[in-house]
Coordinates of C-alpha atoms in Angstrom, one line a residue:
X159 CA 6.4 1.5 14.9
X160 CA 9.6 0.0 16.3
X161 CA 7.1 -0.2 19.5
X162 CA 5.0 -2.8 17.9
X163 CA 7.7 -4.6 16.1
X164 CA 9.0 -5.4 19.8
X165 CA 5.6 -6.4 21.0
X166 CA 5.4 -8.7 18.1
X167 CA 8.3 -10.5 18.8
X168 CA 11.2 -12.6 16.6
X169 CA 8.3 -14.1 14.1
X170 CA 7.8 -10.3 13.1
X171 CA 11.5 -10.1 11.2
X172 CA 10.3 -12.7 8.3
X173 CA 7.2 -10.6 7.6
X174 CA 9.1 -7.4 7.5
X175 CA 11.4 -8.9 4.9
X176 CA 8.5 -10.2 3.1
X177 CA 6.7 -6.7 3.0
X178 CA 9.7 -5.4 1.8
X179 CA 10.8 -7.9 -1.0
X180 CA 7.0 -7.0 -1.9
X181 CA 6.9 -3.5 -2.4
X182 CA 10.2 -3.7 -4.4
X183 CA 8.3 -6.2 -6.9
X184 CA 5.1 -4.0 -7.3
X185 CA 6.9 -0.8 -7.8
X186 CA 9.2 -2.8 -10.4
X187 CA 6.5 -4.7 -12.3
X188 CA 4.7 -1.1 -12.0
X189 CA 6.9 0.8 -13.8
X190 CA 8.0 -2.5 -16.3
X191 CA 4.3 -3.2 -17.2
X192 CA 3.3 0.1 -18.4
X193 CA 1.7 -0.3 -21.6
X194 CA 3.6 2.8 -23.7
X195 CA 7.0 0.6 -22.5
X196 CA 5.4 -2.8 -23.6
X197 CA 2.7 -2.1 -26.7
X198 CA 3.1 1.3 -27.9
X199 CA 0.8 2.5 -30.1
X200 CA 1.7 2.9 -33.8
X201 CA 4.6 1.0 -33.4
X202 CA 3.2 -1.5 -36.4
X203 CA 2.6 0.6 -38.8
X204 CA 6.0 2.4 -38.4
X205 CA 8.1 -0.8 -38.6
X206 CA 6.3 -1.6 -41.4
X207 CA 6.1 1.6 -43.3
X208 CA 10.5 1.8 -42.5
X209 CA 10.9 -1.4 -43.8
X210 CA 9.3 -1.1 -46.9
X211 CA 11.0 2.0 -47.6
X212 CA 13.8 0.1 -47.4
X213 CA 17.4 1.4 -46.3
X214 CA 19.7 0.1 -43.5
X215 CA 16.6 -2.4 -42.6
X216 CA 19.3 -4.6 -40.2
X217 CA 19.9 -1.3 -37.4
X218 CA 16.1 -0.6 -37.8
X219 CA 15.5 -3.9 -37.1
X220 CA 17.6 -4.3 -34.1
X221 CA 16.5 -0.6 -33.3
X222 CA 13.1 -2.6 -33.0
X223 CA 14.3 -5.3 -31.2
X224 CA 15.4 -3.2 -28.4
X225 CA 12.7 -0.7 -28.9
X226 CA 10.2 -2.7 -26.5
X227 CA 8.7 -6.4 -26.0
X228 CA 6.2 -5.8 -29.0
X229 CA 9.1 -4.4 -31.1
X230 CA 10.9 -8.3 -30.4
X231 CA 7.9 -9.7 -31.4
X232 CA 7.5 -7.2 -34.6
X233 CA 11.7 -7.8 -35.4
X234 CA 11.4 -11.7 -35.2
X235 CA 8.5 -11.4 -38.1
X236 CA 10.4 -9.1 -40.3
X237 CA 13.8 -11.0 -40.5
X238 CA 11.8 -14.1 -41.8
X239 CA 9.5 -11.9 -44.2
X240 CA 11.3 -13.7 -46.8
X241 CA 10.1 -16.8 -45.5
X242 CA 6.8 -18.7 -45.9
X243 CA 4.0 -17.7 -43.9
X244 CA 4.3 -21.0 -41.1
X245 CA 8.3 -20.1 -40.8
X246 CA 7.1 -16.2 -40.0
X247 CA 4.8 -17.6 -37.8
X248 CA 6.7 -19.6 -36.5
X249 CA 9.3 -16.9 -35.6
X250 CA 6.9 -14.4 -34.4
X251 CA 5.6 -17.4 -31.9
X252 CA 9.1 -18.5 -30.7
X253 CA 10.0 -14.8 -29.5
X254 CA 6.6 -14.2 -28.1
X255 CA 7.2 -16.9 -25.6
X256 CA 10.7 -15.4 -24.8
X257 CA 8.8 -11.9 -24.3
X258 CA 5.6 -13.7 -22.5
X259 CA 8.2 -15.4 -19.9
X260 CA 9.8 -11.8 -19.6
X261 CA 6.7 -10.5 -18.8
X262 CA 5.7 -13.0 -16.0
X263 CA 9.1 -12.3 -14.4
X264 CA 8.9 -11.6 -10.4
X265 CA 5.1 -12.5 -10.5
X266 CA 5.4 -16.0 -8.9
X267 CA 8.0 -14.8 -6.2
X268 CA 4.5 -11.7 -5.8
X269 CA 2.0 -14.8 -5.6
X270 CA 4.3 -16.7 -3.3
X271 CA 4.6 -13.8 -0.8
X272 CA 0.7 -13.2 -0.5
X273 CA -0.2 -17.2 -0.3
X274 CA 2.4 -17.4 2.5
X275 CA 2.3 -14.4 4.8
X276 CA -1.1 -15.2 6.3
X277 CA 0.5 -18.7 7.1
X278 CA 3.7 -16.3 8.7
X279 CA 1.6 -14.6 10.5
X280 CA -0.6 -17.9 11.7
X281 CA 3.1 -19.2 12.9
X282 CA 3.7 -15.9 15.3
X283 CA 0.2 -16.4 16.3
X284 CA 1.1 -20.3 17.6
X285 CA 4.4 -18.8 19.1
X286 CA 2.5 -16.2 20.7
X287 CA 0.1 -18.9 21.7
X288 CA 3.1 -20.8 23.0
X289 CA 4.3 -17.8 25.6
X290 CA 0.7 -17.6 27.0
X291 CA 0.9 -21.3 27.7
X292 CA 3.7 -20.8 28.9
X293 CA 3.0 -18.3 31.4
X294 CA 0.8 -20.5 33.4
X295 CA 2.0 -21.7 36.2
X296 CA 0.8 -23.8 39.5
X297 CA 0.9 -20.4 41.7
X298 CA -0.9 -18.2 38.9
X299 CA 0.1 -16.6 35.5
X300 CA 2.4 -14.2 34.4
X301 CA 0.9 -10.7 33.7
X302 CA 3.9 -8.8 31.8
X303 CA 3.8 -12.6 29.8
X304 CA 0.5 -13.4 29.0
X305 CA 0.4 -9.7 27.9
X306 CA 3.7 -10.3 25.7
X307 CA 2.1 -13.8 24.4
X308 CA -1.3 -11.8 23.4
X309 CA 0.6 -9.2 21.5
X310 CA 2.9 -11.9 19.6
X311 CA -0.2 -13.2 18.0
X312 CA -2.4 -10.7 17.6
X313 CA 0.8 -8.5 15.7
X314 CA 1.8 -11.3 13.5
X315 CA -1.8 -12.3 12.5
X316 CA -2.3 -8.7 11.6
X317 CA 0.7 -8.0 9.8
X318 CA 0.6 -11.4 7.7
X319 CA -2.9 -9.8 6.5
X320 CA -1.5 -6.5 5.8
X321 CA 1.1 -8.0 3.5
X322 CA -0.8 -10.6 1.9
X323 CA -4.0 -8.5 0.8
X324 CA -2.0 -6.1 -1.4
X325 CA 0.2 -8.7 -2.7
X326 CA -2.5 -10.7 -3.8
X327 CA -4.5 -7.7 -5.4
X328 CA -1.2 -6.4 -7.3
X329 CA -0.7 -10.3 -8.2
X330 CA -3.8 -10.5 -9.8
X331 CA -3.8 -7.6 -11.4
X332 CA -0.8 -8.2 -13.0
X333 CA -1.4 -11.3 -14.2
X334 CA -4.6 -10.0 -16.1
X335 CA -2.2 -7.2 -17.4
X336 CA 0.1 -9.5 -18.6
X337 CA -2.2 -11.5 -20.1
X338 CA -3.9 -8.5 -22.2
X339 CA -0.6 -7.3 -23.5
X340 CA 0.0 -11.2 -25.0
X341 CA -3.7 -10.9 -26.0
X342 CA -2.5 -7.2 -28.0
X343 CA 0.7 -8.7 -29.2
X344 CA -0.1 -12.0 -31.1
X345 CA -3.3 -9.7 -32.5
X346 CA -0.3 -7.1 -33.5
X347 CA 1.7 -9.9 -35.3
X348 CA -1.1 -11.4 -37.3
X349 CA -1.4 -8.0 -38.7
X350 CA 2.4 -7.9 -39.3
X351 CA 2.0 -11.2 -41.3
X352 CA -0.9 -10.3 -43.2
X353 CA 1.0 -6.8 -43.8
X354 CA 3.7 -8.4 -45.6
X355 CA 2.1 -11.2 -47.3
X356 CA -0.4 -8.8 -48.9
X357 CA -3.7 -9.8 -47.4
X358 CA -4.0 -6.3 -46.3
X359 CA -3.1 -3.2 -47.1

């Protein structure tokens, strides 16, 4: 390995720290954007069925709050129960968009890394193209050169691939995962509101 990271010369260091920076984010947003951690199931009808039992509802509530990013959502709605439905609503929307933003975090930093590594690797392929131009001279090329040009591209080409592929996939599928959870969540909270206003049961 450290064989090939010589052969690929000085343009090889900014990919490594990219591949790096992007397997810390996937592993992270892995374990972050499970769904038992972010929309556990049941969670609804328990904070509903404590809260109407009454008690200490203020430590259940932040209990709730801290509980997961559906219990924020869940909390904000039951502190204004006492409100109309638009100010509920309203409440339930306001830190949905706090959890939504929570959510997204690290995913743009993911995206940037797999649009810009195939453009890391396409500089180490000019630099590489560079020391093969280089090499030429007026009483014949370079060997050990050319060969250390040819590797220089061919490595960094390679490796900005090998970065950006997985980042993209993860990227992607994160965002869709993201984007189901905020889907689950609002659905959650018009239930919460419909809960407490007696529409339902």
């Amino acid at each position: 390995m450290f064989a090939i990271i010589q052969a690929a010369g000085w343009p090889i260091w900014p990919l490594l720290l990219a591949s790096v920076i992007s397997v810390a984010l996937i592993i992270e947003r892995l374990v972050a954007l499970r769904r038992s951690k972010v929309v556990p199931s049941g969670l609804l009808q328990r904070a509903v069925g404590e809260f109407k039992r009454g008690g200490n509802n203020d430590r259940m509530l932040e209990e709730l709050e801290r509980h997961s990013p559906l219990g924020r959502v869940l909390a904000a709605g039951l502190r204004n129960v006492n409100t109309s439905r638009e100010v509920m609503k309203e409440s339930i929307e306001e830190a949905g968009g706090a959890v939504t933003h929570e959510l997204n975090r690290y995913l743009t930093t993911l995206g940037t890394i797999a649009s810009i590594s195939p453009l890391m690797g396409l500089f180490g392929t000019v630099v590489g193209m560079i020391e093969i131009f280089g090499s030429q001279s007026p009483t014949g090329s370079n060997p050990q050169q050319l060969a250390h040009g040819i590797s220089i591209a061919l490595y960094n080409t390679g490796f900005g691939l090998v970065i950006a592929i997985p980042s993209m996939i993860f990227w992607r599928h994160f965002r869709a995962l993201v984007d189901s959870f905020v889907v689950e969540m609002e659905q959650q909270a018009i239930r919460l509101v419909e809960y407490m206003h007696g529409d339902r049961k």
